[in-house]
mmCIF file of C-alpha atoms and ligand atoms in Angstrom:
data_model
loop_
_atom_site.group_PDB
_atom_site.id
_atom_site.type_symbol
_atom_site.label_atom_id
_atom_site.label_comp_id
_atom_site.label_asym_id
_atom_site.label_seq_id
_atom_site.Cartn_x
_atom_site.Cartn_y
_atom_site.Cartn_z
ATOM 1 C CA MET A 258 18.505 18.316 0.312
ATOM 2 C CA ALA A 259 18.299 15.441 2.673
ATOM 3 C CA TYR A 260 19.865 12.145 1.744
ATOM 4 C CA LYS A 261 17.173 9.976 0.175
ATOM 5 C CA ILE A 262 16.943 6.249 0.777
ATOM 6 C CA ALA A 263 14.600 3.883 -1.064
ATOM 7 C CA ILE A 264 13.406 1.058 1.161
ATOM 8 C CA ASP A 265 12.229 -2.033 -0.693
ATOM 9 C CA PRO A 266 10.442 -4.681 1.364
ATOM 10 C CA GLY A 267 10.852 -7.780 -0.825
ATOM 11 C CA HIS A 268 7.968 -9.702 -2.401
ATOM 12 C CA GLY A 269 4.397 -8.850 -1.291
ATOM 13 C CA GLY A 270 0.818 -9.587 -2.276
ATOM 14 C CA ARG A 271 0.532 -12.815 -4.233
ATOM 15 C CA ASP A 272 4.281 -13.344 -3.930
ATOM 16 C CA PRO A 273 4.978 -14.480 -0.340
ATOM 17 C CA GLY A 274 8.700 -15.048 -0.913
ATOM 18 C CA ALA A 275 10.092 -17.919 1.130
ATOM 19 C CA VAL A 276 7.603 -19.702 3.375
ATOM 20 C CA TYR A 277 8.397 -21.935 6.309
ATOM 21 C CA GLU A 278 5.778 -23.477 8.572
ATOM 22 C CA GLY A 279 3.279 -20.762 7.720
ATOM 23 C CA ARG A 280 5.758 -17.956 8.229
ATOM 24 C CA GLN A 281 6.054 -15.758 5.141
ATOM 25 C CA GLU A 282 9.082 -13.793 4.050
ATOM 26 C CA LYS A 283 6.921 -10.940 2.723
ATOM 27 C CA ASP A 284 5.529 -10.268 6.218
ATOM 28 C CA ASP A 285 8.865 -10.419 8.045
ATOM 29 C CA VAL A 286 10.569 -8.077 5.617
ATOM 30 C CA LEU A 287 7.723 -5.550 5.536
ATOM 31 C CA GLU A 288 7.723 -5.262 9.313
ATOM 32 C CA LEU A 289 11.496 -4.919 9.437
ATOM 33 C CA ALA A 290 11.746 -2.530 6.491
ATOM 34 C CA LEU A 291 9.138 -0.182 7.973
ATOM 35 C CA ALA A 292 10.953 -0.200 11.319
ATOM 36 C CA VAL A 293 14.280 0.587 9.658
ATOM 37 C CA GLY A 294 12.670 3.280 7.517
ATOM 38 C CA GLN A 295 11.205 4.952 10.575
ATOM 39 C CA ILE A 296 14.607 5.094 12.265
ATOM 40 C CA LEU A 297 16.175 6.515 9.103
ATOM 41 C CA GLU A 298 13.456 9.166 8.878
ATOM 42 C CA ASP A 299 13.904 10.048 12.540
ATOM 43 C CA SER A 300 17.598 10.504 11.804
ATOM 44 C CA GLY A 301 16.883 13.102 9.135
ATOM 45 C CA ALA A 302 17.014 11.008 5.966
ATOM 46 C CA ASP A 303 14.302 11.157 3.313
ATOM 47 C CA VAL A 304 12.790 7.717 2.946
ATOM 48 C CA VAL A 305 10.630 6.341 0.157
ATOM 49 C CA TYR A 306 9.101 2.883 0.141
ATOM 50 C CA THR A 307 8.381 0.563 -2.776
ATOM 51 C CA ARG A 308 5.524 -0.801 -0.694
ATOM 52 C CA VAL A 309 4.083 -0.087 2.730
ATOM 53 C CA ASP A 310 1.431 -2.764 2.589
ATOM 54 C CA ASP A 311 0.844 -6.275 1.325
ATOM 55 C CA VAL A 312 0.911 -5.514 -2.398
ATOM 56 C CA TYR A 313 2.707 -7.151 -5.283
ATOM 57 C CA ASN A 314 5.049 -5.417 -7.685
ATOM 58 C CA THR A 315 7.557 -7.009 -9.994
ATOM 59 C CA PRO A 316 11.237 -6.504 -9.151
ATOM 60 C CA PHE A 317 11.462 -4.374 -12.284
ATOM 61 C CA GLU A 318 8.660 -2.137 -11.001
ATOM 62 C CA LYS A 319 10.390 -1.901 -7.646
ATOM 63 C CA ALA A 320 13.632 -0.842 -9.305
ATOM 64 C CA THR A 321 11.715 1.680 -11.404
ATOM 65 C CA MET A 322 10.045 3.138 -8.331
ATOM 66 C CA GLY A 323 13.474 3.566 -6.793
ATOM 67 C CA ASN A 324 14.791 5.248 -9.928
ATOM 68 C CA ASN A 325 11.782 7.562 -10.236
ATOM 69 C CA SER A 326 12.121 8.598 -6.612
ATOM 70 C CA GLY A 327 15.625 9.924 -7.217
ATOM 71 C CA ALA A 328 16.908 8.048 -4.164
ATOM 72 C CA ASP A 329 20.631 8.070 -3.374
ATOM 73 C CA LEU A 330 20.621 4.502 -2.072
ATOM 74 C CA PHE A 331 18.336 1.494 -2.595
ATOM 75 C CA VAL A 332 17.989 -1.100 0.166
ATOM 76 C CA SER A 333 16.033 -4.292 -0.504
ATOM 77 C CA PHE A 334 14.927 -6.442 2.424
ATOM 78 C CA HIS A 335 14.710 -10.234 2.214
ATOM 79 C CA ARG A 336 15.024 -13.391 4.232
ATOM 80 C CA ASN A 337 16.871 -16.420 2.979
ATOM 81 C CA ALA A 338 15.890 -20.059 2.529
ATOM 82 C CA THR A 339 17.452 -23.287 1.309
ATOM 83 C CA PRO A 340 16.101 -26.378 -0.445
ATOM 84 C CA THR A 341 16.812 -28.246 2.794
ATOM 85 C CA PRO A 342 15.210 -26.337 5.702
ATOM 86 C CA GLY A 343 17.487 -25.797 8.657
ATOM 87 C CA SER A 344 20.665 -26.557 6.750
ATOM 88 C CA ALA A 345 21.946 -22.974 6.677
ATOM 89 C CA ASN A 346 21.907 -19.928 8.906
ATOM 90 C CA GLY A 347 23.108 -16.354 9.081
ATOM 91 C CA ALA A 348 22.873 -13.025 7.300
ATOM 92 C CA GLU A 349 24.376 -12.012 3.970
ATOM 93 C CA VAL A 350 24.253 -8.956 1.745
ATOM 94 C CA LEU A 351 24.026 -9.145 -2.024
ATOM 95 C CA VAL A 352 25.507 -6.415 -4.225
ATOM 96 C CA TYR A 353 25.888 -6.000 -7.975
ATOM 97 C CA SER A 354 29.567 -5.239 -7.573
ATOM 98 C CA ASP A 355 31.519 -5.443 -4.331
ATOM 99 C CA GLU A 356 32.946 -1.941 -4.365
ATOM 100 C CA GLY A 357 32.088 1.617 -3.431
ATOM 101 C CA LEU A 358 29.107 2.510 -1.277
ATOM 102 C CA PRO A 359 27.301 -0.840 -1.596
ATOM 103 C CA ALA A 360 30.401 -2.636 -0.284
ATOM 104 C CA GLN A 361 30.575 -0.205 2.621
ATOM 105 C CA VAL A 362 26.881 -0.455 3.488
ATOM 106 C CA ALA A 363 27.031 -4.242 3.219
ATOM 107 C CA ARG A 364 29.922 -4.578 5.640
ATOM 108 C CA ASN A 365 28.594 -2.098 8.168
ATOM 109 C CA VAL A 366 25.157 -3.716 8.166
ATOM 110 C CA LEU A 367 26.626 -7.210 8.458
ATOM 111 C CA ALA A 368 28.740 -6.139 11.432
ATOM 112 C CA GLU A 369 25.573 -4.881 13.137
ATOM 113 C CA LEU A 370 23.589 -8.028 12.274
ATOM 114 C CA SER A 371 26.425 -10.128 13.618
ATOM 115 C CA GLU A 372 26.180 -8.248 16.912
ATOM 116 C CA ALA A 373 22.448 -8.936 16.956
ATOM 117 C CA GLY A 374 23.155 -12.668 16.751
ATOM 118 C CA PHE A 375 23.253 -13.677 13.077
ATOM 119 C CA ALA A 376 26.251 -15.523 11.674
ATOM 120 C CA ASN A 377 28.037 -13.337 9.113
ATOM 121 C CA ARG A 378 27.912 -15.013 5.702
ATOM 122 C CA GLY A 379 29.551 -12.046 4.047
ATOM 123 C CA VAL A 380 29.027 -9.998 0.899
ATOM 124 C CA ILE A 381 28.091 -11.777 -2.320
ATOM 125 C CA GLU A 382 28.104 -10.342 -5.848
ATOM 126 C CA ARG A 383 25.021 -11.106 -7.908
ATOM 127 C CA LYS A 384 24.784 -9.837 -11.480
ATOM 128 C CA ASN A 385 21.348 -11.195 -12.317
ATOM 129 C CA LEU A 386 19.097 -9.622 -9.688
ATOM 130 C CA VAL A 387 16.822 -6.973 -11.133
ATOM 131 C CA VAL A 388 16.716 -4.733 -8.075
ATOM 132 C CA LEU A 389 20.527 -4.625 -8.076
ATOM 133 C CA ARG A 390 21.042 -4.444 -11.835
ATOM 134 C CA ARG A 391 18.235 -2.100 -12.847
ATOM 135 C CA THR A 392 18.595 0.415 -10.053
ATOM 136 C CA GLN A 393 20.514 3.508 -11.116
ATOM 137 C CA MET A 394 21.790 4.284 -7.604
ATOM 138 C CA PRO A 395 23.981 2.192 -5.282
ATOM 139 C CA ALA A 396 21.908 -0.779 -4.131
ATOM 140 C CA VAL A 397 22.158 -3.577 -1.589
ATOM 141 C CA LEU A 398 19.936 -6.564 -0.900
ATOM 142 C CA LEU A 399 19.863 -7.737 2.698
ATOM 143 C CA GLU A 400 19.169 -11.375 3.520
ATOM 144 C CA VAL A 401 18.305 -11.104 7.212
ATOM 145 C CA GLY A 402 18.768 -14.687 8.338
ATOM 146 C CA PHE A 403 17.097 -17.859 7.067
ATOM 147 C CA ILE A 404 13.335 -18.078 7.441
ATOM 148 C CA ASP A 405 13.594 -21.881 7.299
ATOM 149 C CA ASN A 406 15.920 -21.945 10.287
ATOM 150 C CA PRO A 407 14.146 -21.821 13.686
ATOM 151 C CA GLU A 408 17.193 -20.347 15.431
ATOM 152 C CA ASP A 409 17.472 -17.527 12.932
ATOM 153 C CA ASN A 410 13.746 -16.880 13.361
ATOM 154 C CA GLN A 411 14.216 -16.778 17.098
ATOM 155 C CA THR A 412 16.963 -14.197 16.647
ATOM 156 C CA PHE A 413 14.806 -12.239 14.196
ATOM 157 C CA ASP A 414 11.904 -12.096 16.670
ATOM 158 C CA SER A 415 13.683 -11.641 19.981
ATOM 159 C CA GLU A 416 16.273 -9.121 18.719
ATOM 160 C CA PHE A 417 13.943 -7.325 16.315
ATOM 161 C CA GLU A 418 14.590 -3.831 17.649
ATOM 162 C CA GLN A 419 18.339 -4.292 17.755
ATOM 163 C CA ILE A 420 18.279 -5.669 14.216
ATOM 164 C CA ALA A 421 16.267 -2.700 12.912
ATOM 165 C CA GLN A 422 18.462 -0.214 14.749
ATOM 166 C CA GLY A 423 21.598 -2.030 13.589
ATOM 167 C CA ILE A 424 20.602 -1.971 9.918
ATOM 168 C CA ALA A 425 19.717 1.720 10.172
ATOM 169 C CA ASP A 426 23.001 2.485 11.945
ATOM 170 C CA GLY A 427 24.969 0.527 9.347
ATOM 171 C CA ILE A 428 23.349 2.524 6.562
ATOM 172 C CA LEU A 429 23.655 5.892 8.306
ATOM 173 C CA GLU A 430 27.324 5.507 9.173
ATOM 174 C CA SER A 431 28.041 4.440 5.577
ATOM 175 C CA VAL A 432 26.412 7.508 4.070
ATOM 176 C CA GLY A 433 27.794 9.860 6.698
ATOM 177 C CA ILE A 434 24.607 10.796 8.533
ATOM 178 C CA THR A 435 25.172 11.167 12.227
ATOM 179 C CA SER A 436 22.774 13.981 13.011
ATOM 180 C CA ALA A 437 20.328 13.787 15.869
ATOM 181 C CA PRO A 438 16.718 13.051 15.017
ATOM 182 C CA SER A 439 14.998 15.986 13.343
ATOM 183 C CA GLN A 440 12.013 17.481 15.051
ATOM 184 C CA GLY A 441 9.742 16.982 12.057
ATOM 185 C CA MET A 442 9.008 20.677 11.538
ATOM 186 C CA GLU A 443 8.956 20.312 7.763
ATOM 187 C CA ASN A 444 6.035 17.901 7.827
ATOM 188 C CA PRO A 445 3.689 18.971 10.607
ATOM 189 C CA ASP A 446 0.897 16.848 9.130
ATOM 190 C CA GLU A 447 2.847 13.761 10.170
ATOM 191 C CA GLU A 448 2.111 14.596 13.765
ATOM 192 C CA MET A 449 -1.509 13.563 13.447
ATOM 193 C CA PRO A 450 -2.584 11.315 16.293
ATOM 194 C CA VAL A 451 -2.672 7.620 15.530
ATOM 195 C CA PRO A 452 -5.776 5.832 16.761
ATOM 196 C CA ASP A 453 -5.267 2.986 19.184
ATOM 197 C CA GLY A 454 -7.113 0.523 16.987
ATOM 198 C CA SER A 455 -10.311 0.586 19.004
ATOM 199 C CA GLU A 456 -12.324 1.390 15.881
ATOM 200 C CA PRO A 457 -11.096 -1.129 13.340
ATOM 201 C CA GLU A 458 -14.034 -0.492 10.996
ATOM 202 C CA VAL A 459 -12.611 2.924 10.034
ATOM 203 C CA LEU A 460 -10.474 2.746 6.926
ATOM 204 C CA TYR A 461 -8.156 5.542 5.910
ATOM 205 C CA ARG A 462 -7.959 6.081 2.164
ATOM 206 C CA VAL A 463 -5.407 8.173 0.390
ATOM 207 C CA GLN A 464 -7.136 10.202 -2.295
ATOM 208 C CA VAL A 465 -5.164 11.534 -5.241
ATOM 209 C CA GLY A 466 -7.946 13.191 -7.192
ATOM 210 C CA ALA A 467 -11.714 13.551 -7.656
ATOM 211 C CA TYR A 468 -13.166 14.122 -11.122
ATOM 212 C CA ARG A 469 -16.534 14.645 -12.755
ATOM 213 C CA GLU A 470 -15.070 13.388 -16.034
ATOM 214 C CA ARG A 471 -14.589 9.651 -16.057
ATOM 215 C CA ASN A 472 -11.704 9.877 -18.556
ATOM 216 C CA TYR A 473 -9.637 12.118 -16.310
ATOM 217 C CA ALA A 474 -10.099 9.708 -13.446
ATOM 218 C CA TYR A 475 -8.943 6.775 -15.556
ATOM 219 C CA ASP A 476 -5.942 8.715 -16.822
ATOM 220 C CA MET A 477 -4.910 9.313 -13.223
ATOM 221 C CA LEU A 478 -5.640 5.697 -12.313
ATOM 222 C CA ASN A 479 -3.436 4.403 -15.116
ATOM 223 C CA GLN A 480 -0.617 6.739 -14.219
ATOM 224 C CA LEU A 481 -0.728 5.538 -10.595
ATOM 225 C CA LEU A 482 -0.800 1.895 -11.630
ATOM 226 C CA ALA A 483 2.136 2.478 -13.970
ATOM 227 C CA ASP A 484 4.049 3.935 -11.036
ATOM 228 C CA GLY A 485 3.292 0.785 -9.076
ATOM 229 C CA PHE A 486 0.636 2.100 -6.699
ATOM 230 C CA PRO A 487 -2.401 -0.054 -5.806
ATOM 231 C CA ALA A 488 -4.898 2.529 -7.038
ATOM 232 C CA PHE A 489 -8.610 2.191 -7.677
ATOM 233 C CA ILE A 490 -11.636 4.361 -8.464
ATOM 234 C CA LEU A 491 -14.528 4.931 -6.123
ATOM 235 C CA TYR A 492 -17.599 6.501 -7.705
ATOM 236 C CA ASP A 493 -20.021 8.359 -5.511
ATOM 237 C CA ASP A 494 -21.709 11.736 -5.303
ATOM 238 C CA ASN A 495 -21.214 12.183 -9.052
ATOM 239 C CA LEU A 496 -17.471 12.090 -8.565
ATOM 240 C CA TYR A 497 -14.851 9.603 -9.661
ATOM 241 C CA ARG A 498 -12.516 9.482 -6.689
ATOM 242 C CA VAL A 499 -9.074 8.059 -7.405
ATOM 243 C CA GLN A 500 -7.702 6.471 -4.257
ATOM 244 C CA VAL A 501 -4.734 4.388 -3.233
ATOM 245 C CA GLY A 502 -5.121 1.755 -0.589
ATOM 246 C CA ALA A 503 -7.433 1.391 2.379
ATOM 247 C CA PHE A 504 -5.670 1.267 5.693
ATOM 248 C CA ALA A 505 -6.914 0.357 9.155
ATOM 249 C CA ASN A 506 -3.857 2.119 10.559
ATOM 250 C CA LEU A 507 -3.527 5.854 9.928
ATOM 251 C CA GLU A 508 0.245 5.599 10.143
ATOM 252 C CA ASN A 509 0.269 3.318 7.108
ATOM 253 C CA ALA A 510 -1.979 5.715 5.204
ATOM 254 C CA ILE A 511 0.456 8.515 6.000
ATOM 255 C CA ARG A 512 3.327 6.406 4.728
ATOM 256 C CA MET A 513 1.479 5.816 1.490
ATOM 257 C CA GLU A 514 0.728 9.505 1.201
ATOM 258 C CA ARG A 515 4.397 10.312 1.668
ATOM 259 C CA SER A 516 5.335 7.782 -0.967
ATOM 260 C CA LEU A 517 2.820 9.284 -3.416
ATOM 261 C CA ARG A 518 4.117 12.783 -2.800
ATOM 262 C CA GLU A 519 7.614 11.603 -3.615
ATOM 263 C CA TYR A 520 6.194 10.832 -7.053
ATOM 264 C CA GLY A 521 4.677 14.288 -7.311
ATOM 265 C CA TYR A 522 1.055 13.400 -6.584
ATOM 266 C CA ASN A 523 -1.190 15.688 -4.570
ATOM 267 C CA THR A 524 -2.904 13.726 -1.849
ATOM 268 C CA TYR A 525 -5.154 13.892 1.105
ATOM 269 C CA ILE A 526 -6.397 11.292 3.520
ATOM 270 C CA THR A 527 -10.092 10.540 3.769
ATOM 271 C CA THR A 528 -12.135 7.974 5.660
HETATM 272 ZN ZN1 ZN B 896 13.328 -12.790 -0.940
#
Protein backbone atom coordinates (compact mmCIF):
# COMPACT_ATOMS: atom_id res chain seq x y z
CA MET A 1 0.00 0.00 0.00
CA ALA A 2 1.14 3.46 -0.80
CA TYR A 3 2.20 5.76 1.99
CA LYS A 4 -0.81 7.87 2.96
CA ILE A 5 -0.52 11.52 3.92
CA ALA A 6 -3.35 13.63 5.34
CA ILE A 7 -3.13 17.24 4.20
CA ASP A 8 -4.92 19.72 6.44
CA PRO A 9 -5.31 23.25 5.11
CA GLY A 10 -5.89 25.24 8.32
CA HIS A 11 -9.08 27.17 9.11
CA GLY A 12 -11.66 27.64 6.31
CA GLY A 13 -15.21 28.86 5.84
CA ARG A 14 -16.27 31.21 8.61
CA ASP A 15 -12.85 30.87 10.22
CA PRO A 16 -10.40 32.94 8.12
CA GLY A 17 -7.44 32.35 10.44
CA ALA A 18 -5.07 35.31 10.60
CA VAL A 19 -6.02 38.29 8.45
CA TYR A 20 -3.76 41.11 7.37
CA GLU A 21 -4.82 43.91 5.05
CA GLY A 22 -7.54 41.77 3.52
CA ARG A 23 -5.28 38.78 3.04
CA GLN A 24 -6.67 35.67 4.73
CA GLU A 25 -4.69 32.78 6.12
CA LYS A 26 -7.37 30.27 5.06
CA ASP A 27 -6.87 31.17 1.38
CA ASP A 28 -3.06 31.10 1.44
CA VAL A 29 -2.91 27.74 3.16
CA LEU A 30 -5.54 26.11 0.94
CA GLU A 31 -3.67 27.11 -2.20
CA LEU A 32 -0.36 25.91 -0.79
CA ALA A 33 -1.73 22.69 0.69
CA LEU A 34 -3.37 21.69 -2.60
CA ALA A 35 -0.13 22.38 -4.48
CA VAL A 36 1.88 20.30 -2.02
CA GLY A 37 -0.71 17.52 -2.12
CA GLN A 38 -0.54 17.38 -5.89
CA ILE A 39 3.24 16.99 -5.82
CA LEU A 40 2.95 14.25 -3.19
CA GLU A 41 0.35 12.43 -5.29
CA ASP A 42 2.52 12.74 -8.38
CA SER A 43 5.33 11.18 -6.37
CA GLY A 44 3.25 8.10 -5.62
CA ALA A 45 1.89 8.91 -2.16
CA ASP A 46 -1.79 8.55 -1.29
CA VAL A 47 -3.11 11.93 -0.24
CA VAL A 48 -6.30 12.77 1.62
CA TYR A 49 -7.46 16.29 2.39
CA THR A 50 -9.42 17.60 5.36
CA ARG A 51 -10.79 20.24 3.01
CA VAL A 52 -10.36 21.09 -0.65
CA ASP A 53 -12.60 24.13 -0.59
CA ASP A 54 -13.56 27.04 1.61
CA VAL A 55 -15.39 25.09 4.30
CA TYR A 56 -15.19 25.17 8.07
CA ASN A 57 -14.45 22.21 10.30
CA THR A 58 -13.35 22.28 13.89
CA PRO A 59 -9.77 21.20 14.62
CA PHE A 60 -11.24 18.15 16.34
CA GLU A 61 -13.14 17.24 13.17
CA LYS A 62 -9.98 17.72 11.15
CA ALA A 63 -8.05 15.41 13.45
CA THR A 64 -10.89 12.88 13.26
CA MET A 65 -10.87 12.99 9.47
CA GLY A 66 -7.16 12.28 9.56
CA ASN A 67 -7.67 9.37 11.95
CA ASN A 68 -10.54 7.90 9.93
CA SER A 69 -8.49 8.09 6.75
CA GLY A 70 -5.83 5.82 8.22
CA ALA A 71 -3.10 8.24 7.11
CA ASP A 72 0.52 7.57 8.10
CA LEU A 73 1.33 11.25 8.52
CA PHE A 74 -0.76 14.37 9.18
CA VAL A 75 0.45 17.74 7.89
CA SER A 76 -1.42 20.90 8.88
CA PHE A 77 -0.81 24.11 6.94
CA HIS A 78 -0.91 27.54 8.58
CA ARG A 79 0.52 31.02 8.40
CA ASN A 80 1.65 32.90 11.46
CA ALA A 81 0.75 36.30 12.89
CA THR A 82 1.66 38.45 15.88
CA PRO A 83 -0.23 41.00 17.96
CA THR A 84 2.09 43.61 16.45
CA PRO A 85 2.06 43.24 12.64
CA GLY A 86 5.47 43.18 11.05
CA SER A 87 7.31 42.46 14.27
CA ALA A 88 8.21 38.86 13.42
CA ASN A 89 9.13 36.84 10.36
CA GLY A 90 10.08 33.35 9.27
CA ALA A 91 8.83 29.79 9.23
CA GLU A 92 8.42 27.38 12.13
CA VAL A 93 7.05 23.89 12.59
CA LEU A 94 4.98 22.85 15.59
CA VAL A 95 5.03 19.27 16.87
CA TYR A 96 3.47 17.54 19.87
CA SER A 97 6.82 16.08 20.84
CA ASP A 98 10.14 16.88 19.18
CA GLU A 99 11.18 13.33 18.39
CA GLY A 100 10.73 10.61 15.80
CA LEU A 101 9.17 11.25 12.41
CA PRO A 102 7.62 14.64 13.26
CA ALA A 103 11.05 15.95 14.30
CA GLN A 104 12.52 14.67 11.05
CA VAL A 105 9.77 16.09 8.85
CA ALA A 106 9.95 19.41 10.69
CA ARG A 107 13.68 19.82 10.15
CA ASN A 108 13.67 18.73 6.53
CA VAL A 109 10.77 21.05 5.70
CA LEU A 110 12.36 23.96 7.54
CA ALA A 111 15.62 23.47 5.65
CA GLU A 112 13.66 23.67 2.38
CA LEU A 113 11.67 26.73 3.50
CA SER A 114 14.90 28.39 4.53
CA GLU A 115 16.24 27.85 1.01
CA ALA A 116 13.06 29.40 -0.37
CA GLY A 117 13.76 32.56 1.64
CA PHE A 118 12.06 32.22 5.04
CA ALA A 119 14.05 32.70 8.23
CA ASN A 120 14.21 29.41 10.16
CA ARG A 121 12.49 29.83 13.52
CA GLY A 122 12.94 26.17 14.34
CA VAL A 123 10.81 23.38 15.78
CA ILE A 124 8.49 24.15 18.68
CA GLU A 125 6.67 21.66 20.92
CA ARG A 126 3.01 22.42 21.54
CA LYS A 127 0.96 20.13 23.77
CA ASN A 128 -2.36 21.93 23.50
CA LEU A 129 -3.08 21.93 19.76
CA VAL A 130 -5.90 19.59 18.83
CA VAL A 131 -4.58 18.60 15.42
CA LEU A 132 -1.29 17.57 17.04
CA ARG A 133 -2.72 16.02 20.20
CA ARG A 134 -5.77 14.24 18.82
CA THR A 135 -4.19 12.80 15.70
CA GLN A 136 -3.22 9.16 16.12
CA MET A 137 -0.40 9.31 13.54
CA PRO A 138 2.76 11.46 13.51
CA ALA A 139 1.68 15.05 12.90
CA VAL A 140 3.31 18.39 12.13
CA LEU A 141 1.88 21.88 11.84
CA LEU A 142 3.66 24.17 9.41
CA GLU A 143 3.65 27.93 9.95
CA VAL A 144 4.73 29.13 6.51
CA GLY A 145 5.87 32.65 7.29
CA PHE A 146 3.95 35.52 8.88
CA ILE A 147 0.89 36.77 7.03
CA ASP A 148 1.23 40.12 8.82
CA ASN A 149 4.74 40.61 7.47
CA PRO A 150 4.89 42.07 3.93
CA GLU A 151 8.32 40.56 3.26
CA ASP A 152 7.18 37.09 4.22
CA ASN A 153 4.14 37.56 1.98
CA GLN A 154 6.40 38.60 -0.85
CA THR A 155 8.42 35.43 -0.35
CA PHE A 156 5.24 33.36 -0.14
CA ASP A 157 3.95 34.76 -3.44
CA SER A 158 7.12 35.02 -5.50
CA GLU A 159 8.61 31.67 -4.40
CA PHE A 160 5.30 29.81 -4.23
CA GLU A 161 6.35 26.91 -6.46
CA GLN A 162 9.67 26.45 -4.71
CA ILE A 163 7.93 26.53 -1.34
CA ALA A 164 5.39 23.89 -2.40
CA GLN A 165 8.08 21.70 -3.94
CA GLY A 166 10.31 22.20 -0.89
CA ILE A 167 7.61 21.16 1.59
CA ALA A 168 6.79 18.10 -0.52
CA ASP A 169 10.48 17.20 -0.82
CA GLY A 170 10.98 17.63 2.92
CA ILE A 171 8.09 15.27 3.62
CA LEU A 172 9.06 12.72 0.97
CA GLU A 173 12.69 12.46 2.04
CA SER A 174 11.57 12.05 5.67
CA VAL A 175 9.26 9.15 4.90
CA GLY A 176 11.64 7.56 2.43
CA ILE A 177 9.75 8.10 -0.81
CA THR A 178 12.06 8.86 -3.68
CA SER A 179 10.24 7.15 -6.51
CA ALA A 180 9.55 8.88 -9.78
CA PRO A 181 6.04 10.15 -10.37
CA SER A 182 3.57 7.34 -10.99
CA GLN A 183 1.76 7.28 -14.28
CA GLY A 184 -1.67 7.29 -12.67
CA MET A 185 -2.75 3.94 -14.10
CA GLU A 186 -4.65 3.02 -10.95
CA ASN A 187 -7.03 5.95 -11.28
CA PRO A 188 -7.73 6.48 -14.97
CA ASP A 189 -10.78 8.60 -14.14
CA GLU A 190 -8.42 11.28 -12.85
CA GLU A 191 -7.30 11.90 -16.39
CA MET A 192 -10.54 13.63 -17.29
CA PRO A 193 -9.95 16.89 -19.11
CA VAL A 194 -10.22 20.02 -17.01
CA PRO A 195 -12.20 22.81 -18.62
CA ASP A 196 -10.41 26.09 -19.16
CA GLY A 197 -12.98 28.05 -17.19
CA SER A 198 -14.75 29.45 -20.23
CA GLU A 199 -18.09 28.17 -18.94
CA PRO A 200 -18.16 29.31 -15.34
CA GLU A 201 -21.91 28.66 -15.01
CA VAL A 202 -21.32 24.88 -15.02
CA LEU A 203 -21.01 23.48 -11.53
CA TYR A 204 -19.65 20.03 -10.86
CA ARG A 205 -21.38 18.24 -8.00
CA VAL A 206 -20.15 15.11 -6.33
CA GLN A 207 -23.09 12.79 -5.77
CA VAL A 208 -22.92 10.11 -3.10
CA GLY A 209 -26.38 8.63 -3.44
CA ALA A 210 -29.89 9.07 -4.86
CA TYR A 211 -32.90 7.75 -2.96
CA ARG A 212 -36.66 7.55 -3.33
CA GLU A 213 -36.96 7.24 0.44
CA ARG A 214 -36.37 10.51 2.21
CA ASN A 215 -35.13 8.76 5.38
CA TYR A 216 -32.33 6.97 3.56
CA ALA A 217 -31.19 10.24 2.06
CA TYR A 218 -31.09 11.91 5.46
CA ASP A 219 -29.22 8.99 6.98
CA MET A 220 -26.56 9.40 4.31
CA LEU A 221 -26.56 13.17 4.75
CA ASN A 222 -25.99 12.87 8.49
CA GLN A 223 -23.21 10.36 8.04
CA LEU A 224 -21.45 12.69 5.59
CA LEU A 225 -21.84 15.67 7.89
CA ALA A 226 -20.50 13.64 10.80
CA ASP A 227 -17.45 12.83 8.69
CA GLY A 228 -16.97 16.54 8.09
CA PHE A 229 -18.15 16.79 4.48
CA PRO A 230 -20.23 19.79 3.33
CA ALA A 231 -23.13 17.64 2.16
CA PHE A 232 -26.65 18.64 1.19
CA ILE A 233 -29.77 17.15 -0.39
CA LEU A 234 -31.13 18.12 -3.76
CA TYR A 235 -34.66 16.91 -4.49
CA ASP A 236 -35.75 16.55 -8.06
CA ASP A 237 -37.28 13.96 -10.36
CA ASN A 238 -38.74 12.18 -7.33
CA LEU A 239 -35.25 11.51 -6.04
CA TYR A 240 -33.41 12.76 -3.00
CA ARG A 241 -29.90 13.30 -4.31
CA VAL A 242 -27.21 13.51 -1.64
CA GLN A 243 -24.37 15.67 -2.91
CA VAL A 244 -21.19 17.18 -1.57
CA GLY A 245 -20.08 20.56 -2.77
CA ALA A 246 -20.58 22.45 -6.01
CA PHE A 247 -17.40 23.24 -7.84
CA ALA A 248 -16.70 25.53 -10.78
CA ASN A 249 -13.44 23.65 -11.29
CA LEU A 250 -13.66 19.96 -12.18
CA GLU A 251 -10.28 19.34 -10.60
CA ASN A 252 -11.65 20.39 -7.22
CA ALA A 253 -14.67 18.12 -7.67
CA ILE A 254 -12.30 15.24 -8.39
CA ARG A 255 -10.35 16.03 -5.25
CA MET A 256 -13.53 15.94 -3.23
CA GLU A 257 -14.51 12.67 -4.84
CA ARG A 258 -11.14 11.19 -3.95
CA SER A 259 -11.51 12.38 -0.39
CA LEU A 260 -14.98 10.81 -0.15
CA ARG A 261 -13.73 7.52 -1.51
CA GLU A 262 -11.05 7.46 1.15
CA TYR A 263 -13.95 7.36 3.60
CA GLY A 264 -15.57 4.50 1.72
CA TYR A 265 -18.30 6.44 -0.08
CA ASN A 266 -19.35 5.58 -3.61
CA THR A 267 -19.38 8.70 -5.73
CA TYR A 268 -19.86 10.09 -9.14
CA ILE A 269 -19.61 13.57 -10.55
CA THR A 270 -22.64 15.24 -12.05
CA THR A 271 -23.34 18.71 -13.40
ZN1 LIG B 1 -3.55 29.15 11.55
